[in-house]
GROMACS .gro file of C-alpha atoms in nm:
model
  251
    1PRO     CA    1  -2.617  12.567  -9.975
    2TYR     CA    2  -2.479  12.687  -9.672
    3SER     CA    3  -2.128  12.620  -9.622
    4LYS     CA    4  -1.910  12.652  -9.318
    5GLN     CA    5  -1.595  12.895  -9.499
    6TYR     CA    6  -1.774  13.038  -9.745
    7GLY     CA    7  -2.130  13.124  -9.632
    8GLN     CA    8  -2.398  13.176  -9.866
    9ALA     CA    9  -2.517  13.369 -10.112
   10LEU     CA   10  -3.014  13.328 -10.122
   11ALA     CA   11  -3.189  13.565 -10.315
   12PRO     CA   12  -3.596  13.412 -10.471
   13ASN     CA   13  -3.436  13.477 -10.806
   14ALA     CA   14  -3.088  13.268 -10.907
   15ASP     CA   15  -2.975  13.537 -11.047
   16GLY     CA   16  -3.011  13.791 -10.720
   17GLY     CA   17  -3.331  13.949 -10.769
   18TRP     CA   18  -3.595  14.015 -10.551
   19THR     CA   19  -3.897  14.220 -10.733
   20SER     CA   20  -4.287  14.111 -10.773
   21ALA     CA   21  -4.184  14.042 -11.140
   22VAL     CA   22  -3.911  13.767 -11.086
   23GLY     CA   23  -4.149  13.618 -10.834
   24GLY     CA   24  -3.958  13.721 -10.521
   25ASN     CA   25  -4.116  13.990 -10.211
   26GLY     CA   26  -3.959  14.283 -10.290
   27GLY     CA   27  -3.895  14.514  -9.982
   28ASN     CA   28  -4.083  14.264  -9.738
   29LEU     CA   29  -4.059  13.988  -9.547
   30SER     CA   30  -4.237  13.666  -9.684
   31ARG     CA   31  -4.294  13.364  -9.406
   32THR     CA   32  -4.202  13.155  -9.842
   33TYR     CA   33  -3.821  13.351  -9.888
   34TYR     CA   34  -3.626  13.154  -9.527
   35GLU     CA   35  -3.279  12.970  -9.552
   36GLN     CA   36  -3.359  12.759  -9.247
   37PHE     CA   37  -3.123  12.557  -9.075
   38THR     CA   38  -3.115  12.241  -8.723
   39VAL     CA   39  -2.972  12.144  -8.469
   40THR     CA   40  -2.989  11.784  -8.272
   41ALA     CA   41  -2.932  11.732  -7.909
   42ALA     CA   42  -2.729  11.378  -7.891
   43ALA     CA   43  -2.850  11.123  -7.805
   44GLY     CA   44  -2.878  11.081  -7.416
   45GLY     CA   45  -2.817  11.419  -7.339
   46GLN     CA   46  -2.964  11.829  -7.328
   47VAL     CA   47  -2.879  12.106  -7.414
   48ARG     CA   48  -2.969  12.440  -7.340
   49LEU     CA   49  -2.944  12.659  -7.587
   50ASP     CA   50  -2.840  13.051  -7.524
   51SER     CA   51  -2.849  13.220  -7.860
   52LEU     CA   52  -2.754  13.306  -8.275
   53LEU     CA   53  -2.449  13.421  -8.407
   54LEU     CA   54  -2.456  13.497  -8.762
   55THR     CA   55  -2.266  13.776  -9.024
   56ALA     CA   56  -2.462  13.939  -9.239
   57TYR     CA   57  -2.555  14.247  -9.525
   58VAL     CA   58  -2.754  14.205  -9.856
   59ASN     CA   59  -2.520  14.320 -10.136
   60LEU     CA   60  -2.483  14.633 -10.314
   61SER     CA   61  -2.828  14.769 -10.204
   62THR     CA   62  -2.958  14.940  -9.814
   63THR     CA   63  -3.313  14.878  -9.926
   64ASN     CA   64  -3.552  14.777  -9.751
   65THR     CA   65  -3.300  14.541  -9.673
   66LYS     CA   66  -3.475  14.373  -9.360
   67LEU     CA   67  -3.330  13.983  -9.094
   68ALA     CA   68  -3.607  13.852  -8.932
   69VAL     CA   69  -3.550  13.487  -8.670
   70VAL     CA   70  -3.838  13.300  -8.584
   71TYR     CA   71  -3.732  12.914  -8.458
   72SER     CA   72  -3.954  12.612  -8.331
   73ARG     CA   73  -3.943  12.239  -8.133
   74SER     CA   74  -4.138  12.062  -8.345
   75ASN     CA   75  -4.079  12.169  -8.739
   76PHE     CA   76  -4.263  12.493  -8.686
   77ARG     CA   77  -4.554  12.178  -8.708
   78THR     CA   78  -4.719  12.358  -8.410
   79ASP     CA   79  -4.487  12.581  -8.264
   80SER     CA   80  -4.271  12.872  -8.302
   81ALA     CA   81  -4.087  13.164  -8.134
   82ASP     CA   82  -3.945  13.515  -8.226
   83VAL     CA   83  -3.590  13.555  -8.120
   84SER     CA   84  -3.571  13.772  -7.838
   85GLY     CA   85  -3.375  13.980  -7.878
   86GLY     CA   86  -2.977  14.059  -7.900
   87VAL     CA   87  -2.672  14.223  -8.020
   88GLY     CA   88  -2.638  14.396  -8.298
   89PRO     CA   89  -2.337  14.643  -8.483
   90THR     CA   90  -2.462  14.910  -8.255
   91GLY     CA   91  -2.489  14.742  -7.967
   92VAL     CA   92  -2.820  14.556  -7.782
   93LEU     CA   93  -3.123  14.590  -8.047
   94LEU     CA   94  -3.405  14.829  -8.010
   95SER     CA   95  -3.770  14.656  -7.931
   96SER     CA   96  -3.783  14.822  -8.354
   97ALA     CA   97  -3.583  14.619  -8.437
   98ASN     CA   98  -3.495  14.272  -8.240
   99GLY     CA   99  -3.475  14.046  -8.552
  100GLY     CA  100  -3.764  13.920  -8.421
  101PHE     CA  101  -4.049  13.902  -8.736
  102LEU     CA  102  -4.252  14.186  -8.743
  103THR     CA  103  -3.992  14.345  -8.572
  104PRO     CA  104  -3.691  14.273  -8.807
  105VAL     CA  105  -3.334  14.380  -8.763
  106LEU     CA  106  -3.260  14.675  -9.169
  107LEU     CA  107  -2.940  14.512  -9.278
  108THR     CA  108  -2.661  14.798  -9.345
  109THR     CA  109  -2.313  14.723  -9.444
  110SER     CA  110  -2.176  14.340  -9.398
  111ASN     CA  111  -2.187  14.291  -8.977
  112THR     CA  112  -2.214  14.032  -8.702
  113TYR     CA  113  -2.543  13.967  -8.519
  114ARG     CA  114  -2.616  13.845  -8.173
  115PHE     CA  115  -2.967  13.653  -8.115
  116ASN     CA  116  -3.123  13.551  -7.795
  117PHE     CA  117  -3.376  13.204  -7.811
  118LEU     CA  118  -3.475  13.348  -7.446
  119SER     CA  119  -3.466  13.655  -7.285
  120ALA     CA  120  -3.377  13.450  -6.948
  121GLY     CA  121  -3.278  13.054  -6.878
  122GLY     CA  122  -3.219  12.934  -7.233
  123LEU     CA  123  -3.341  12.657  -7.426
  124PRO     CA  124  -3.399  12.358  -7.340
  125ILE     CA  125  -3.348  12.098  -7.647
  126GLN     CA  126  -3.416  11.708  -7.436
  127SER     CA  127  -3.201  11.459  -7.640
  128GLY     CA  128  -3.305  11.374  -7.963
  129GLN     CA  129  -3.476  11.676  -7.957
  130THR     CA  130  -3.386  11.937  -8.326
  131LEU     CA  131  -3.446  12.304  -8.322
  132THR     CA  132  -3.519  12.456  -8.649
  133PHE     CA  133  -3.472  12.770  -8.714
  134ARG     CA  134  -3.505  13.055  -9.053
  135LEU     CA  135  -3.358  13.387  -9.109
  136TYR     CA  136  -3.573  13.564  -9.326
  137PHE     CA  137  -3.447  13.839  -9.608
  138SER     CA  138  -3.631  14.061  -9.862
  139CYS     CA  139  -3.470  14.333 -10.016
  140GLY     CA  140  -3.684  14.640 -10.164
  141SER     CA  141  -3.452  14.697 -10.495
  142SER     CA  142  -3.574  14.760 -10.830
  143THR     CA  143  -3.261  14.588 -11.003
  144LEU     CA  144  -3.288  14.211 -11.048
  145THR     CA  145  -2.980  14.101 -11.046
  146THR     CA  146  -2.654  14.119 -10.875
  147ARG     CA  147  -2.887  14.173 -10.500
  148PHE     CA  148  -2.835  13.859 -10.308
  149ALA     CA  149  -2.815  13.856  -9.873
  150LEU     CA  150  -2.485  13.704  -9.810
  151LEU     CA  151  -2.453  13.489  -9.459
  152LYS     CA  152  -2.225  13.361  -9.284
  153ASN     CA  153  -2.045  13.324  -8.940
  154VAL     CA  154  -2.375  13.088  -8.840
  155LEU     CA  155  -2.353  12.932  -8.491
  156VAL     CA  156  -2.485  12.855  -8.208
  157LYS     CA  157  -2.413  12.900  -7.908
  158GLY     CA  158  -2.543  12.671  -7.589
  159GLU     CA  159  -2.432  12.461  -7.307
  160ALA     CA  160  -2.434  12.115  -7.284
  161SER     CA  161  -2.672  11.877  -6.981
  162VAL     CA  162  -2.682  12.158  -6.659
  163VAL     CA  163  -2.490  12.369  -6.549
  164THR     CA  164  -2.281  12.294  -6.197
  165ALA     CA  165  -2.113  12.492  -5.923
  166THR     CA  166  -1.774  12.167  -6.048
  167ARG     CA  167  -1.831  12.250  -6.424
  168ALA     CA  168  -1.413  12.348  -6.550
  169GLY     CA  169  -1.369  12.551  -6.858
  170SER     CA  170  -1.077  12.686  -7.059
  171GLY     CA  171  -0.908  12.927  -6.891
  172ALA     CA  172  -1.143  12.968  -6.643
  173GLY     CA  173  -0.905  13.161  -6.407
  174ARG     CA  174  -0.879  13.501  -6.623
  175LEU     CA  175  -1.182  13.542  -6.516
  176GLN     CA  176  -1.148  13.682  -6.176
  177ALA     CA  177  -1.462  13.883  -5.926
  178TYR     CA  178  -1.436  14.082  -5.684
  179PRO     CA  179  -1.524  14.188  -5.408
  180ASN     CA  180  -1.617  13.796  -5.342
  181PRO     CA  181  -1.885  13.770  -5.198
  182GLY     CA  182  -2.038  14.024  -5.266
  183THR     CA  183  -2.363  14.281  -5.144
  184ASP     CA  184  -2.498  14.519  -5.338
  185GLY     CA  185  -2.283  14.452  -5.618
  186LEU     CA  186  -1.931  14.312  -5.741
  187THR     CA  187  -1.668  14.343  -6.019
  188VAL     CA  188  -1.601  14.090  -6.282
  189ALA     CA  189  -1.227  14.138  -6.469
  190HIS     CA  190  -1.316  13.972  -6.891
  191PRO     CA  191  -1.022  13.922  -7.162
  192ALA     CA  192  -1.090  14.259  -7.373
  193ALA     CA  193  -1.453  14.208  -7.452
  194SER     CA  194  -1.549  14.177  -7.827
  195LEU     CA  195  -1.892  14.275  -8.000
  196GLY     CA  196  -2.124  14.084  -7.896
  197ALA     CA  197  -2.016  13.967  -7.522
  198THR     CA  198  -2.198  13.833  -7.304
  199LEU     CA  199  -2.222  13.821  -6.846
  200VAL     CA  200  -2.400  13.609  -6.804
  201ILE     CA  201  -2.584  13.458  -6.391
  202PHE     CA  202  -2.619  13.065  -6.273
  203SER     CA  203  -2.844  13.003  -5.982
  204LEU     CA  204  -2.701  12.582  -5.916
  205ASP     CA  205  -2.965  12.448  -6.064
  206GLY     CA  206  -2.867  12.627  -6.398
  207ARG     CA  207  -3.164  12.873  -6.392
  208GLN     CA  208  -3.028  13.166  -6.563
  209VAL     CA  209  -3.109  13.517  -6.378
  210THR     CA  210  -2.910  13.804  -6.535
  211ARG     CA  211  -2.763  13.842  -6.858
  212LEU     CA  212  -2.521  14.197  -6.953
  213TYR     CA  213  -2.384  14.259  -7.238
  214PRO     CA  214  -2.026  14.364  -7.215
  215ALA     CA  215  -1.886  14.704  -7.380
  216ALA     CA  216  -1.714  14.687  -7.654
  217GLY     CA  217  -1.304  14.617  -7.545
  218THR     CA  218  -1.394  14.682  -7.174
  219GLN     CA  219  -1.223  14.439  -6.949
  220GLU     CA  220  -1.397  14.498  -6.586
  221THR     CA  221  -1.840  14.474  -6.565
  222ARG     CA  222  -1.993  14.580  -6.282
  223LEU     CA  223  -2.235  14.292  -6.169
  224PRO     CA  224  -2.536  14.446  -5.983
  225LEU     CA  225  -2.664  14.292  -5.666
  226GLN     CA  226  -2.890  14.380  -5.502
  227GLN     CA  227  -3.225  14.185  -5.708
  228LEU     CA  228  -2.999  13.807  -5.550
  229ALA     CA  229  -3.148  13.567  -5.295
  230SER     CA  230  -2.792  13.507  -5.079
  231GLY     CA  231  -2.557  13.285  -5.212
  232THR     CA  232  -2.410  13.090  -5.403
  233TYR     CA  233  -2.376  13.170  -5.813
  234LEU     CA  234  -2.207  13.158  -6.143
  235VAL     CA  235  -2.074  13.338  -6.368
  236HIS     CA  236  -2.045  13.273  -6.752
  237TYR     CA  237  -1.823  13.511  -6.942
  238THR     CA  238  -1.826  13.415  -7.332
  239ASP     CA  239  -1.727  13.621  -7.634
  240ALA     CA  240  -1.574  13.504  -7.999
  241GLY     CA  241  -1.246  13.344  -7.796
  242GLY     CA  242  -1.522  13.143  -7.607
  243THR     CA  243  -1.687  13.136  -7.236
  244TRP     CA  244  -1.550  13.179  -6.910
  245ARG     CA  245  -1.563  13.101  -6.540
  246THR     CA  246  -1.662  13.164  -6.251
  247THR     CA  247  -1.834  13.197  -5.884
  248ILE     CA  248  -1.966  13.445  -5.665
  249SER     CA  249  -2.186  13.460  -5.315
  250LYS     CA  250  -2.455  13.728  -5.268
  251GLN     CA  251  -2.466  13.815  -4.879
   0.00000   0.00000   0.00000
């Protein structure tokens, strides 16, 4: 089973084989072989799930080593959807390898990925509702042992309830925007971005309107405002260290 401390090693065969001779799916993804996780909103509350972070690779092989993520709010009885892209070790994932079942990520060495549940707005989960997501792996190696898919640091990112303008977060004072108010755009100063960091603009009713991915190591990101209606918006910067927030105005 998956361990928060150690993660998990998995393969169709207990010895780490993937070939059809040992009952595996080889270098092609199969709906039969997956690792499943669930997230449940607490009673009396609701959450908006933003993304899934994980570290994954296949031990000792890069031959057709693939990963896809699919999720469902009915335990795959009446609905399912692919993740809608995200960020990998070299930046934003290509549409041809964005983590969907038909467009899986090609795994190489141990790397961290951030997959989006929806391209905009996040995925709302109501009180008591459960989101189920499945990770599908493949490996085309003909070796019958030791080719385990290694999975660790599985983390779902999101936010409880509806975002409001008065909500404060730890480190909020470290996020600054200028010039504020802005017209065509403004610059947000934030902690040095780690891989997978996001900068998101929300309307005051909690709708996501813009998502950016700051380059690793940068401490400032330019926010374009041309397409936004005049008004007040919330800006959330999130990386491995947490979430920082501020409020901006578009004139």
